[in-house]
mmCIF file of C-alpha atoms and ligand atoms in Angstrom:
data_model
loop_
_atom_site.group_PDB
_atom_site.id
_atom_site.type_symbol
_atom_site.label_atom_id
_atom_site.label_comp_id
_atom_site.label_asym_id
_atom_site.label_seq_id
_atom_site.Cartn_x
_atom_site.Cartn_y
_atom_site.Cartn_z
ATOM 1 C CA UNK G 1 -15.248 13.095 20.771
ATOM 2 C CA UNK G 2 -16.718 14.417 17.643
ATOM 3 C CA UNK G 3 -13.803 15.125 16.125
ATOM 4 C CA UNK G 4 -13.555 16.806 12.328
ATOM 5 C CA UNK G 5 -15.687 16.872 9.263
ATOM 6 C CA UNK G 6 -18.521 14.603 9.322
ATOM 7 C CA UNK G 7 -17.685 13.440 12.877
ATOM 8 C CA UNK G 8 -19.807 16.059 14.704
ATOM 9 C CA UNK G 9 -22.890 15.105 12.947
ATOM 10 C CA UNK G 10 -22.717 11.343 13.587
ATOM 11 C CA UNK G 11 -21.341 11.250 16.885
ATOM 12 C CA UNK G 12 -24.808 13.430 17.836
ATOM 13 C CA UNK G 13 -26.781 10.326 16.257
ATOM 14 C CA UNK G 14 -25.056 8.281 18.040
ATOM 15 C CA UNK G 15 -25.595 9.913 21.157
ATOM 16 C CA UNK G 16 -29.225 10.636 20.353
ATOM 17 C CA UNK G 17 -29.786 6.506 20.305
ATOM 18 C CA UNK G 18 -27.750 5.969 23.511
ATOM 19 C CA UNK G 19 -30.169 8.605 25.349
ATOM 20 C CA UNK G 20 -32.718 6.961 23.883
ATOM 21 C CA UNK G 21 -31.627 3.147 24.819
ATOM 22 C CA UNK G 22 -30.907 4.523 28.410
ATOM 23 C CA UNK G 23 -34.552 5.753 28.386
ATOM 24 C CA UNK G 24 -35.931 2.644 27.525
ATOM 25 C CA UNK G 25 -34.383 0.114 29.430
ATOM 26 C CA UNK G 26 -33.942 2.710 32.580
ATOM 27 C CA UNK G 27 -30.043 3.312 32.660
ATOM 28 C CA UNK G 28 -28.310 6.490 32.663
ATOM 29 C CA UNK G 29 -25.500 7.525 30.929
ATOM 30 C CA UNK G 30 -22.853 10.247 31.444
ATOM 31 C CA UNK G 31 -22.002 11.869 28.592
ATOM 32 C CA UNK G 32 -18.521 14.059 28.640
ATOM 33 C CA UNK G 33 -17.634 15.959 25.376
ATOM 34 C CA UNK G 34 -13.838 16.229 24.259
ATOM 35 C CA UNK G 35 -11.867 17.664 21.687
ATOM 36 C CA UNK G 36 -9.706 15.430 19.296
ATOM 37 C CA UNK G 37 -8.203 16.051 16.164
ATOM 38 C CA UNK G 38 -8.426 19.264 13.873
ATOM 39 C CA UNK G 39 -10.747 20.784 16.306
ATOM 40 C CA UNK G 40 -8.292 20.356 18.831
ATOM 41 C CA UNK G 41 -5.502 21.439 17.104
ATOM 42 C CA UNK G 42 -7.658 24.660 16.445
ATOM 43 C CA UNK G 43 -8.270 25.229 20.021
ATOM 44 C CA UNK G 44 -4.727 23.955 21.759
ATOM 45 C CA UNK G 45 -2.666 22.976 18.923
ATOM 46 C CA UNK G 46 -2.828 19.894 19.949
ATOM 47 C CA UNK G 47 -4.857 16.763 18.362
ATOM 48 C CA UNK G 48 -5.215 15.050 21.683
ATOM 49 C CA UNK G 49 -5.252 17.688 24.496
ATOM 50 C CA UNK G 50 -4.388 16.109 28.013
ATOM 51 C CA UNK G 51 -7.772 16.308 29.105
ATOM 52 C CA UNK G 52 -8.751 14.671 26.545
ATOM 53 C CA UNK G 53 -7.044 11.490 27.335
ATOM 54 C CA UNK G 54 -7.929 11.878 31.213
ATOM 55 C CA UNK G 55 -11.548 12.035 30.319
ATOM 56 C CA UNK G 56 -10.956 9.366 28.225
ATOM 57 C CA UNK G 57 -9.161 6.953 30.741
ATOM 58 C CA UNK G 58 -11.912 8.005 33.241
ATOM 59 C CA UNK G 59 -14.663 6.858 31.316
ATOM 60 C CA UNK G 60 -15.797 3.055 30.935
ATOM 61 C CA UNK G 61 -16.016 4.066 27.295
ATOM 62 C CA UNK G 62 -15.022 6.331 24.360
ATOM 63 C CA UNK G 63 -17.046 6.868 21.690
ATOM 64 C CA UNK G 64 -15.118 9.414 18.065
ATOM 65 C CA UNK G 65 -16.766 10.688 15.459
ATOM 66 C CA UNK G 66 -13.731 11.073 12.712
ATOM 67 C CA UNK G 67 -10.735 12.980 12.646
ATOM 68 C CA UNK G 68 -8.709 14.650 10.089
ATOM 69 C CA UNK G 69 -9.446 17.295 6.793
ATOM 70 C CA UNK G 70 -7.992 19.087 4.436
ATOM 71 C CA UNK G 71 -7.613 22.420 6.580
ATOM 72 C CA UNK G 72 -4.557 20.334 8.708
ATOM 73 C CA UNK G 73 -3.114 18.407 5.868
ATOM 74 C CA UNK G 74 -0.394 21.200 4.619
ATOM 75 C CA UNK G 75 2.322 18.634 4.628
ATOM 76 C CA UNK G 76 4.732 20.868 6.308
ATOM 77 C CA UNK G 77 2.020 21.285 8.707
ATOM 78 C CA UNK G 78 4.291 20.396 12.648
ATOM 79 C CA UNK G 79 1.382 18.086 13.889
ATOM 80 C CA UNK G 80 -1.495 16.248 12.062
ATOM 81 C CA UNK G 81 -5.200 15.731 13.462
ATOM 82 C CA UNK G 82 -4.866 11.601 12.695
ATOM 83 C CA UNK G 83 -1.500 11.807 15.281
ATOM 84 C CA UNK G 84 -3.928 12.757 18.160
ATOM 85 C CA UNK G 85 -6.150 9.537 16.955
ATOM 86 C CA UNK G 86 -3.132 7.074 16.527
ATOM 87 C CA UNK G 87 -1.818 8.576 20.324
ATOM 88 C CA UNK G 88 -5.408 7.646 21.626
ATOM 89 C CA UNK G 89 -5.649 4.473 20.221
ATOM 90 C CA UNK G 90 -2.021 3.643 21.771
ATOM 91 C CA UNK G 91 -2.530 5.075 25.284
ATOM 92 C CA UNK G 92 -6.328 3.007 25.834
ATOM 93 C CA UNK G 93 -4.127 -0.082 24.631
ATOM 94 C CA UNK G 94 -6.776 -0.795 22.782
ATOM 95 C CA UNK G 95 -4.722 -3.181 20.183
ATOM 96 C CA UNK G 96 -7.791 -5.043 18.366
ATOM 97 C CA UNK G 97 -9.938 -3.711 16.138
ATOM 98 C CA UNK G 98 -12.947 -5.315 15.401
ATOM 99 C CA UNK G 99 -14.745 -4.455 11.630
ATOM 100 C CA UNK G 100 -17.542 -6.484 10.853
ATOM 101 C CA UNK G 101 -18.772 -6.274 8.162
ATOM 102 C CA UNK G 102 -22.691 -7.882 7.518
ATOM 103 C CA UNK G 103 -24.489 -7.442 4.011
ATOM 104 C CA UNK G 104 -27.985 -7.355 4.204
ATOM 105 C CA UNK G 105 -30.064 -8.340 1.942
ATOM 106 C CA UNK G 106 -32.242 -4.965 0.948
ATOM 107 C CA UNK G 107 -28.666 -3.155 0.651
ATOM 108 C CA UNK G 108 -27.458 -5.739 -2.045
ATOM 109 C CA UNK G 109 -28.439 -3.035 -5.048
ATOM 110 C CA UNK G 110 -26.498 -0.713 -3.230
ATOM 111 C CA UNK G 111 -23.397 -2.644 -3.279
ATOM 112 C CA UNK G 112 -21.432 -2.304 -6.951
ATOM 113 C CA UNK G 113 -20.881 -6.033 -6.902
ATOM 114 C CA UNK G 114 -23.119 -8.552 -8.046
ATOM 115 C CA UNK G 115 -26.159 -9.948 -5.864
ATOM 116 C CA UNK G 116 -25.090 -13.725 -6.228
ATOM 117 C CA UNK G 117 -21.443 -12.609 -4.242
ATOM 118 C CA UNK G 118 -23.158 -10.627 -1.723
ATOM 119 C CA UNK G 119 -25.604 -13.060 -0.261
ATOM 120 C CA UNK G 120 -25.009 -14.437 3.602
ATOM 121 C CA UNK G 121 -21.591 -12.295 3.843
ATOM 122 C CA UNK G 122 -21.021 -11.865 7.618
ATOM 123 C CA UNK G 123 -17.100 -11.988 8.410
ATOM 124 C CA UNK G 124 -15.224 -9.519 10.792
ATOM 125 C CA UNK G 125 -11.845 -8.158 10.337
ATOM 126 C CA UNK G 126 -9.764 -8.210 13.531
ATOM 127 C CA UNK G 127 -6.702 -5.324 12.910
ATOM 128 C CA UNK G 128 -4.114 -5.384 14.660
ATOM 129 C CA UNK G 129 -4.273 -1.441 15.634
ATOM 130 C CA UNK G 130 -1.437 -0.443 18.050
ATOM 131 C CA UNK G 131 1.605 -1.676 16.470
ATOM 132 C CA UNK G 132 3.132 -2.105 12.750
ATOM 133 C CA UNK G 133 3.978 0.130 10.092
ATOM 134 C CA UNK G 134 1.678 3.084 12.037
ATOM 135 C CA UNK G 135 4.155 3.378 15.020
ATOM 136 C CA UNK G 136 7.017 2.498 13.911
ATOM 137 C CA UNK G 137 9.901 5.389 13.214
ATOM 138 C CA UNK G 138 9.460 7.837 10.551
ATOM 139 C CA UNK G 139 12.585 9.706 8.939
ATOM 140 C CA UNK G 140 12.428 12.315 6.383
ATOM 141 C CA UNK G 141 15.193 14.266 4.633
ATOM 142 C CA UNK G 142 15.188 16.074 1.443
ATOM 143 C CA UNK G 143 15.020 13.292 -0.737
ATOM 144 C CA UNK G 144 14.676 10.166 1.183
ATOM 145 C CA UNK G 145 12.046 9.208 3.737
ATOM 146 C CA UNK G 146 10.925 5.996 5.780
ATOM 147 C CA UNK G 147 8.692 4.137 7.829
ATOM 148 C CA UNK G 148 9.754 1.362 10.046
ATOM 149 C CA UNK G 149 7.453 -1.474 10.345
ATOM 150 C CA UNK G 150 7.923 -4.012 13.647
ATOM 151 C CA UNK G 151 6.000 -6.565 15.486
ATOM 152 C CA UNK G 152 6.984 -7.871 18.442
ATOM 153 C CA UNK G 153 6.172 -11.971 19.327
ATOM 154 C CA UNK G 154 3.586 -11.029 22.300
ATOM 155 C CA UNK G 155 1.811 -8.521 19.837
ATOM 156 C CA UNK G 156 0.761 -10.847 17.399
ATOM 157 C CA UNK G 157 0.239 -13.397 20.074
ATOM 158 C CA UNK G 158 -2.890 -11.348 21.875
ATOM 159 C CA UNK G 159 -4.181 -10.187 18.796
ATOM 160 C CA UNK G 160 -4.562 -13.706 17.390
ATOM 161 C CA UNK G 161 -6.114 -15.012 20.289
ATOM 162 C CA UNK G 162 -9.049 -12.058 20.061
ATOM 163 C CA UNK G 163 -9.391 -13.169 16.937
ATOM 164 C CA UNK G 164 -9.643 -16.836 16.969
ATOM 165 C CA UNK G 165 -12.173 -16.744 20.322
ATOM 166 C CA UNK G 166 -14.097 -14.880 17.852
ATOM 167 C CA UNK G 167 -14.040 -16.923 15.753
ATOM 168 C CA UNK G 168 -14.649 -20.032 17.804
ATOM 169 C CA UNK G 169 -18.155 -17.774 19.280
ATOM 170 C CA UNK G 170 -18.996 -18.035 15.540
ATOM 171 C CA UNK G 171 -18.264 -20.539 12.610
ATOM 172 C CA UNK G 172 -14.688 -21.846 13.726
ATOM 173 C CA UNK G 173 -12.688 -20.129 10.750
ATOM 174 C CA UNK G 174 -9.672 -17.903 11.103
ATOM 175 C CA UNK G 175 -7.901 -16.615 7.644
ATOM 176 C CA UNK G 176 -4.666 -14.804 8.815
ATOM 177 C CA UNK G 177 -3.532 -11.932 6.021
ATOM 178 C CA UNK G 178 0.012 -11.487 5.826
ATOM 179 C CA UNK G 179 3.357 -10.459 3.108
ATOM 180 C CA UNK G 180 5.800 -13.176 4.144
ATOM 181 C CA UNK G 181 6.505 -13.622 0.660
ATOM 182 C CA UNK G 182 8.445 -10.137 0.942
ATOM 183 C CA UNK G 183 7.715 -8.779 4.833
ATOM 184 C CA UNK G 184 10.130 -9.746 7.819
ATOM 185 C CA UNK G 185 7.652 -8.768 10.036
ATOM 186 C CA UNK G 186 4.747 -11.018 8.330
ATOM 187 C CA UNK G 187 7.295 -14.218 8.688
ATOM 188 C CA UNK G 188 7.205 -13.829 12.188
ATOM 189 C CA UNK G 189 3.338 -13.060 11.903
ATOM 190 C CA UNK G 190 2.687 -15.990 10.116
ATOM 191 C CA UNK G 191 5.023 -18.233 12.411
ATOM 192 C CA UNK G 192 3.465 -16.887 15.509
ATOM 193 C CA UNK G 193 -0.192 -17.685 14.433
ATOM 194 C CA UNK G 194 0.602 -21.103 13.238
ATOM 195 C CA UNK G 195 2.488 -21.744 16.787
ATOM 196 C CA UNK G 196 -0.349 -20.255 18.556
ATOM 197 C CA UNK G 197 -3.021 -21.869 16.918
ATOM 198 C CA UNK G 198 -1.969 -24.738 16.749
ATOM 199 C CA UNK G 199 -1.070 -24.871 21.117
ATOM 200 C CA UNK G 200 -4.379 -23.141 21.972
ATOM 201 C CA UNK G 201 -6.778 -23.253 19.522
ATOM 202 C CA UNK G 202 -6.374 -26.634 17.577
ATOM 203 C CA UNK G 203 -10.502 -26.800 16.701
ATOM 204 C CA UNK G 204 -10.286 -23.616 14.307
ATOM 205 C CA UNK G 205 -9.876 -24.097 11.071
ATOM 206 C CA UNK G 206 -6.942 -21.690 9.879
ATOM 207 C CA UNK G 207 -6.129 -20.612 6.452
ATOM 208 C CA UNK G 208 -3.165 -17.993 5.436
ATOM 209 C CA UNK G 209 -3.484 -15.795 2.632
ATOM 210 C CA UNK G 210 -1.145 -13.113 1.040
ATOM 211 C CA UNK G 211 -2.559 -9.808 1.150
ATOM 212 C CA UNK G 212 -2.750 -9.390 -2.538
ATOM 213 C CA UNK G 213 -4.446 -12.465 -3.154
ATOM 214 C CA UNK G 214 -6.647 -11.794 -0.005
ATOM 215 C CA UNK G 215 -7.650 -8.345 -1.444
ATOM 216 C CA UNK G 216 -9.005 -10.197 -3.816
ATOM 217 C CA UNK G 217 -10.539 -13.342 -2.350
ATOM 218 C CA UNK G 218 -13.211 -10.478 -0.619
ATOM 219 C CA UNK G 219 -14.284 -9.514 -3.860
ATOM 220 C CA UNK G 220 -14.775 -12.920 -5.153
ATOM 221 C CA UNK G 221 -15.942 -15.703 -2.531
ATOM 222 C CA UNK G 222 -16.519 -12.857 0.419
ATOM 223 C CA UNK G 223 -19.059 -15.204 2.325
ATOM 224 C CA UNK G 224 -16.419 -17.832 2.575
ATOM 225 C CA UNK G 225 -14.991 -15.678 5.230
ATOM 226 C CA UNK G 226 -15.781 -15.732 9.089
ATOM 227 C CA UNK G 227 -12.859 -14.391 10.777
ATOM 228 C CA UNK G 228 -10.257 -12.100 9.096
ATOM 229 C CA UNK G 229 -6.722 -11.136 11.652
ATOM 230 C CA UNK G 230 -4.041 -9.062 10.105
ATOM 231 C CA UNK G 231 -1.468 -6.416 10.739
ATOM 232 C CA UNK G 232 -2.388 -2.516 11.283
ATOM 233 C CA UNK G 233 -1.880 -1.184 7.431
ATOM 234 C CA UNK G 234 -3.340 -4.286 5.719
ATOM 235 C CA UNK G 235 -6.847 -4.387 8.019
ATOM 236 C CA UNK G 236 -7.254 -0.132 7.222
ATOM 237 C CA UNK G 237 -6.995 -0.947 3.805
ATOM 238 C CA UNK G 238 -8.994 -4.450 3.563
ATOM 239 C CA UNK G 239 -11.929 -2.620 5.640
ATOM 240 C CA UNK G 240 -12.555 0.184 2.885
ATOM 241 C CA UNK G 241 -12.418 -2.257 0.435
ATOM 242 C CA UNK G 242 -14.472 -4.772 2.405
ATOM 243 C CA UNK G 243 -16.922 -1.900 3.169
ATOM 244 C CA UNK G 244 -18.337 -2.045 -0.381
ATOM 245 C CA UNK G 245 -19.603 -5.312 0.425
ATOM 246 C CA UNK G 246 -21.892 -4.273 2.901
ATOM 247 C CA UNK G 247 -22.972 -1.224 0.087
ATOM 248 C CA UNK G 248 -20.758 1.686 1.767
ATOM 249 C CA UNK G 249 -18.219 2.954 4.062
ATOM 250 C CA UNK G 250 -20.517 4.565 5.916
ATOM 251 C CA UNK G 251 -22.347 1.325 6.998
ATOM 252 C CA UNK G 252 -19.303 -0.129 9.288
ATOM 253 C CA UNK G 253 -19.167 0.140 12.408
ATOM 254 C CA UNK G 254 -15.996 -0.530 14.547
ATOM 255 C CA UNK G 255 -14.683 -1.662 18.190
ATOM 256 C CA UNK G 256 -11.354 -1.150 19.285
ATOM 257 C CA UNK G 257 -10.546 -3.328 22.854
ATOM 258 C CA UNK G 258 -7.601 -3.847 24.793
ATOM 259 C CA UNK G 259 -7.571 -6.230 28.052
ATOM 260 C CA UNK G 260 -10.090 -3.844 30.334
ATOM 261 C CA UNK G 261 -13.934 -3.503 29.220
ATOM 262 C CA UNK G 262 -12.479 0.027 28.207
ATOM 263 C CA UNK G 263 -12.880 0.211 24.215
ATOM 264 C CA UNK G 264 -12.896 3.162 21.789
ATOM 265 C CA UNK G 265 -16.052 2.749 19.558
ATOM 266 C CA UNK G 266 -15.798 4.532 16.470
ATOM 267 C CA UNK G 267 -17.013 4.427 12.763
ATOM 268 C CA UNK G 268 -14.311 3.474 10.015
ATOM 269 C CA UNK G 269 -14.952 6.238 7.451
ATOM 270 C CA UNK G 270 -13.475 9.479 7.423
ATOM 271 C CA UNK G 271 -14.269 12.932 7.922
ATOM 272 C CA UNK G 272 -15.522 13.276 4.622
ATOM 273 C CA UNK G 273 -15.168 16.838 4.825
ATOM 274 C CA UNK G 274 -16.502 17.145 1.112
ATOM 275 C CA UNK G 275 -20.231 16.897 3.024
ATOM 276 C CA UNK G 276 -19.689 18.085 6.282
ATOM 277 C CA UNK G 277 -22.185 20.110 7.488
ATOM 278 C CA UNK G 278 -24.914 19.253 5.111
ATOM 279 C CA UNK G 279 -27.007 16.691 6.943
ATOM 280 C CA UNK G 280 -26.653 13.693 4.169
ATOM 281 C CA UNK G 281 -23.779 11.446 6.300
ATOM 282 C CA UNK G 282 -24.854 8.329 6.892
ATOM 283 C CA UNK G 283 -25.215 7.601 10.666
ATOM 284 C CA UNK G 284 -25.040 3.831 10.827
ATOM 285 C CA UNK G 285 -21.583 3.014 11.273
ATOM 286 C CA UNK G 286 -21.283 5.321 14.095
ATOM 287 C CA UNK G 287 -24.836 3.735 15.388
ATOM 288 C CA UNK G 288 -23.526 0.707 15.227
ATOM 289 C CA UNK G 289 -20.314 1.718 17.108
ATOM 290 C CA UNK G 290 -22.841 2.611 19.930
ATOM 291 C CA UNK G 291 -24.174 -0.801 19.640
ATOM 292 C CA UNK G 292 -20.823 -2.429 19.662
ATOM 293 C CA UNK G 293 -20.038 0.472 22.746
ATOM 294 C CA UNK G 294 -22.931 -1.150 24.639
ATOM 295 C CA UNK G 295 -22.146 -4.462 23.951
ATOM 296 C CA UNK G 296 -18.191 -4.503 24.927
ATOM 297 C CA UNK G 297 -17.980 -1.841 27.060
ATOM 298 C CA UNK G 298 -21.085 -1.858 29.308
ATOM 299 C CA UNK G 299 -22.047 -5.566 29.187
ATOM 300 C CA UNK G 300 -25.819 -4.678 27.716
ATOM 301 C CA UNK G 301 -25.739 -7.149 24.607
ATOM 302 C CA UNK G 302 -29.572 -6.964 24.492
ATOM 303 C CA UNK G 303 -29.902 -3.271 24.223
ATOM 304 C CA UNK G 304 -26.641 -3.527 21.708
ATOM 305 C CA UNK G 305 -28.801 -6.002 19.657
ATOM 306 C CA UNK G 306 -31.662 -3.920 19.903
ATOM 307 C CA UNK G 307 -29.614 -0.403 18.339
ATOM 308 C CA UNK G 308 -28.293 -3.688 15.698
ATOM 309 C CA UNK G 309 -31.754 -4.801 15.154
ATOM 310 C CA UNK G 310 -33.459 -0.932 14.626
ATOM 311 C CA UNK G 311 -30.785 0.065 12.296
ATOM 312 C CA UNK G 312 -31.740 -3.350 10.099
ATOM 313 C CA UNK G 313 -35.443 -2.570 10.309
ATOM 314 C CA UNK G 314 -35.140 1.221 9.451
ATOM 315 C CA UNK G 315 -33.223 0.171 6.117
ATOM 316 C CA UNK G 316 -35.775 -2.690 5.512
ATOM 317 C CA UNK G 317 -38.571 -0.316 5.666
ATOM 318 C CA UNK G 318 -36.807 2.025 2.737
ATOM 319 C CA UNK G 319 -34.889 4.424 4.918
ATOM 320 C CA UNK G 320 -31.791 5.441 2.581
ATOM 321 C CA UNK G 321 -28.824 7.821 2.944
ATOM 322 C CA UNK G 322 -27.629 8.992 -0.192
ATOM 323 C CA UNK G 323 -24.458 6.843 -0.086
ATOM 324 C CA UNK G 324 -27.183 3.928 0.195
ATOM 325 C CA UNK G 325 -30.050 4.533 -1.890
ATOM 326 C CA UNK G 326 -30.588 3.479 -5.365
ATOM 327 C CA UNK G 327 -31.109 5.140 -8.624
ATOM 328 C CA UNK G 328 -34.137 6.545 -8.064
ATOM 329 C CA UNK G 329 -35.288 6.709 -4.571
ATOM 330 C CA UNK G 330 -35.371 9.561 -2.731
ATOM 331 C CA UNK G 331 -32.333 9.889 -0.133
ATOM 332 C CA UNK G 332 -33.088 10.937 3.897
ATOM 333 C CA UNK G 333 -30.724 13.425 5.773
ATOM 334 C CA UNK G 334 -28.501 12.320 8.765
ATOM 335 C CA UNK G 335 -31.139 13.475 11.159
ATOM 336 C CA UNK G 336 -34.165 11.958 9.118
ATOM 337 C CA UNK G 337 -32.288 8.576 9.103
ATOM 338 C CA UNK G 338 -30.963 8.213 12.739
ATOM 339 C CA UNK G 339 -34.830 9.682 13.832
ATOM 340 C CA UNK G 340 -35.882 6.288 11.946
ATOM 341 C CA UNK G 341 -33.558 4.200 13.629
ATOM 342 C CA UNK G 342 -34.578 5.717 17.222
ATOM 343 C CA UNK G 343 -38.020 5.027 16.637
ATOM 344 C CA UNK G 344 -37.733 1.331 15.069
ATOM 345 C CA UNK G 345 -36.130 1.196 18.945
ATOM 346 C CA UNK G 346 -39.531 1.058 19.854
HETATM 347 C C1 IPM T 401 -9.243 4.322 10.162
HETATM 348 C C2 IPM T 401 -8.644 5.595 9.644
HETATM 349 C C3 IPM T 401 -7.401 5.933 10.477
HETATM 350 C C4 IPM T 401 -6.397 4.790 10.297
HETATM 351 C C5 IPM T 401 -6.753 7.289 10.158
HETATM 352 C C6 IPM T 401 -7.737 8.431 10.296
HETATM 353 C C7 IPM T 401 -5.539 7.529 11.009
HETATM 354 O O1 IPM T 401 -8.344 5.483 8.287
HETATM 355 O O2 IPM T 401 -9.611 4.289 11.351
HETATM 356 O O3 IPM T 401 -9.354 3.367 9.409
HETATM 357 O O4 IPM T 401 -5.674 4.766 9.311
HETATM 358 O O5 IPM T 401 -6.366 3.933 11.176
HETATM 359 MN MN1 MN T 402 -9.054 3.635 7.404
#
C-alpha cells in the first residue's frame, strides 16, 4: 500500500529491492497493490477500503508506504487517512512494533548529537501498537474533548514477552517506559512487567524508567540501551526522537507482528508531503522494512541481512539523501539511492 505523500515513492524502492532479492536467490513474489489512506479516501471515501483489508489478510505480508497529509486534515473533516492505518494495524492484530534503531558509524556527522554519544548505539523499541490512548474512546463537544486511555492485563502481558525474547536473542536488557507516577494504566503496566518478568524471564536484566526521564536517558547514555517496551503513545513519540540517533527519520525501519508470521512492514516517518513527488525521500527505512518483511514474515533472514547489509555498504561508499548528507556533499535522489542499494545486493 503506498499510501499518501512520500509513501508512493518509497514503497516502489522497496519493491524494486524485493524483485531484485527474489531474482537473486530464485523466489518469486506476488505483489498486490492497495489503496490506504488519503488516496483511498479520494477514491471510496474510505481510508481502508474492504478490499483492502481482504488483500491484506490474504497475503503472508503487508508492506505501507505512509499515510496521511494536509489535503485530509480539515479538522471537521468526517474521516481521517491515519483512521484507515490505526483500523489496519488493529484488524492484522499486529500488537508489537518493533523500531530499531542502529547508528552507524559514517552517519555519526549526520546525527545533531555528538560523536562520543552515538558510538555502538543498537537498541530496539518494542511499542505496544494496538491498544492505549490510540483506541481508546474519543468525545468531543464544544468545549470539552477526551481520549480514554486503557490496557488490559493480557495486553501488556504479550507485548512484554516479545520484548524480553528479544531481548534475551540479544544482550539480556529490558528497560520498560512507563507514567505510574501519574498514569492508572502505567501502574498496572509496570506491575504486570515486574510479575511477568520476574515468573518467565528471571535472566533479563530489567530496569523501569519514567517517560520523561527516559526521553532523556536516549539523548544522553543511548548505547546503554538494548531493549526498549512501552505503551502505544510513548513508543510513537520515543521513535522520532530516537530516530535522530541513527541521523534521521527517514533511516528507521519498522515491523509490526502479531501471533501469525503475518506482519505489516512499514517505515516510521510520515508522508512528508512537503517533498512528495520530488525524488529526494530517503528510501532506507522503507528498505529496511522489506528487510525486516523478509525476515519475519517469509522466514529468509539471509536475504533480509543481505537488503540490511547493501543498505550499510551503499551509505559507506558516500551514497547520501539529503536528510543524510553533510554540509557539503552532494545529495542523491530516491531513485539514485535505492539503485545503489540494489546493486551493493550484488
Ligand atoms: C507512526 C505514525 C502513526 C502513529 C500515525 C500516522 C497514525 O506516526 O507510525 O509512528 O501515530 O502510529
Ligand atoms: Mn509516529
Amino acid at each position: 500500500m503506498p499510501g499518501d505523500g512520500i509513501g508512493p515513492e518509497v514503497t516502489a524502492a522497496a519493491h524494486k529491492v524485493l524483485k531484485r532479492v527474489a531474482d537473486i536467490h530464485g523466489h518469486s513474489f506476488n505483489f498486490e497493490v492497495r489503496l490506504i489512506g488519503g488516496a483511498a479516501i479520494d477514491r471510496t471515501q474510505n481510508p481502508l477500503p474492504a478490499d483492502t483489508v481482504a488483500s491484506c489478510i490474504e497475503s503472508s505480508a503487508v508492506f505501507l508506504g505512509a499515510v496521511g497529509g494536509p489535503k485530509w486534515s480539515d479538522p471537521h473533516a468526517m474521516v481521517r487517512p491515519e483512521k484507515g492505518l490505526l483500523e489496519l494495524r488493529s484488524v492484522l492484530g499486529v500488537y508489537a512494533n518493533l523500531r530499531p534503531v542502529q547508528v552507524m558509524e559514517e552517519l555519526i556527522p549526520a546525527s545533531p548529537l555528538k560523536a562520543e554519544y552515538l558510538t555502538g548505539v543498537d537498541l530496539v523499541v518494542v511499542r505496544e501498537l494496538t491498544g492505549g490512548i490510540y483506541f481508546g474512546k474519543k468525545t468531543r463537544s464544544e468545549t470539552v474533548a477526551s481520549d480514554l486511555c486503557t490496557y488490559h492485563t493480557h495486553e501488556v502481558e504479550r507485548i512484554v514477552r516479545v520484548a524480553a525474547r528479544l531481548a534475551g536473542e540479544r544482550r539480556n536488557k529490558l528497560c520498560s517506559v512507563d507514567k505510574a507516577n501519574v498514569l492508572e494504566t502505567s501502574r498496572l503496566w509496570r506491575d504486570v512487567t515486574d510479575k511477568t518478568m520476574q515468573r518467565e524471564f528471571p535472566d533479563i536484566a530489567v530496569e523501569t524508567l519514567l517517560v520523561d526521564a527516559a526521553a532523556m536517558h536516549l539523548l544522553s547514555r543511548p548505547s546503554d540501551f538494548d531493549v526498549i517496551v512501552t505503551e502505544n503513545m510513548f513508543g510513537d513519540i520515543l521513535t522520532d526522537e530516537a530516530s535522530m540517533l541513527a541521523g534521521s527519520l527517514g533511516m528507521l525501519p519498522s515491523a509490526s507482528l502479531g501471533d501469525s508470521t503475518r506482519g505489516l512492514f512499514e517505515p516510521i516517518h510520515g508522508s512528508a508531503p512537503d517533498i512528495a513527488g520530488l525524488d529526494v525521500a530517503n528510501p532506507c527505512g522503507a528498505i529496511g522494512s522489506a528487510a525486516m518483511l523478509l525476515r519475519h514474515s517469509l522466514g529468509l533472514s539471509e536475504e533480509a541481512d543481505s537488503v540490511e547489509a547493501a543498505i550499510h555498504t551503499a551509505i559507506a561508499d558516500g551514497a547520501r539523501t539529503s536528510d543524510i548528507a553533510a554540509h557539503g556533499e552532494t545529495p542523491v535522489s530516491t531513485t539514485a539511492m535505492t539503485d545503489k542499494i540494489i546493486a551493493a545486493l550484488g
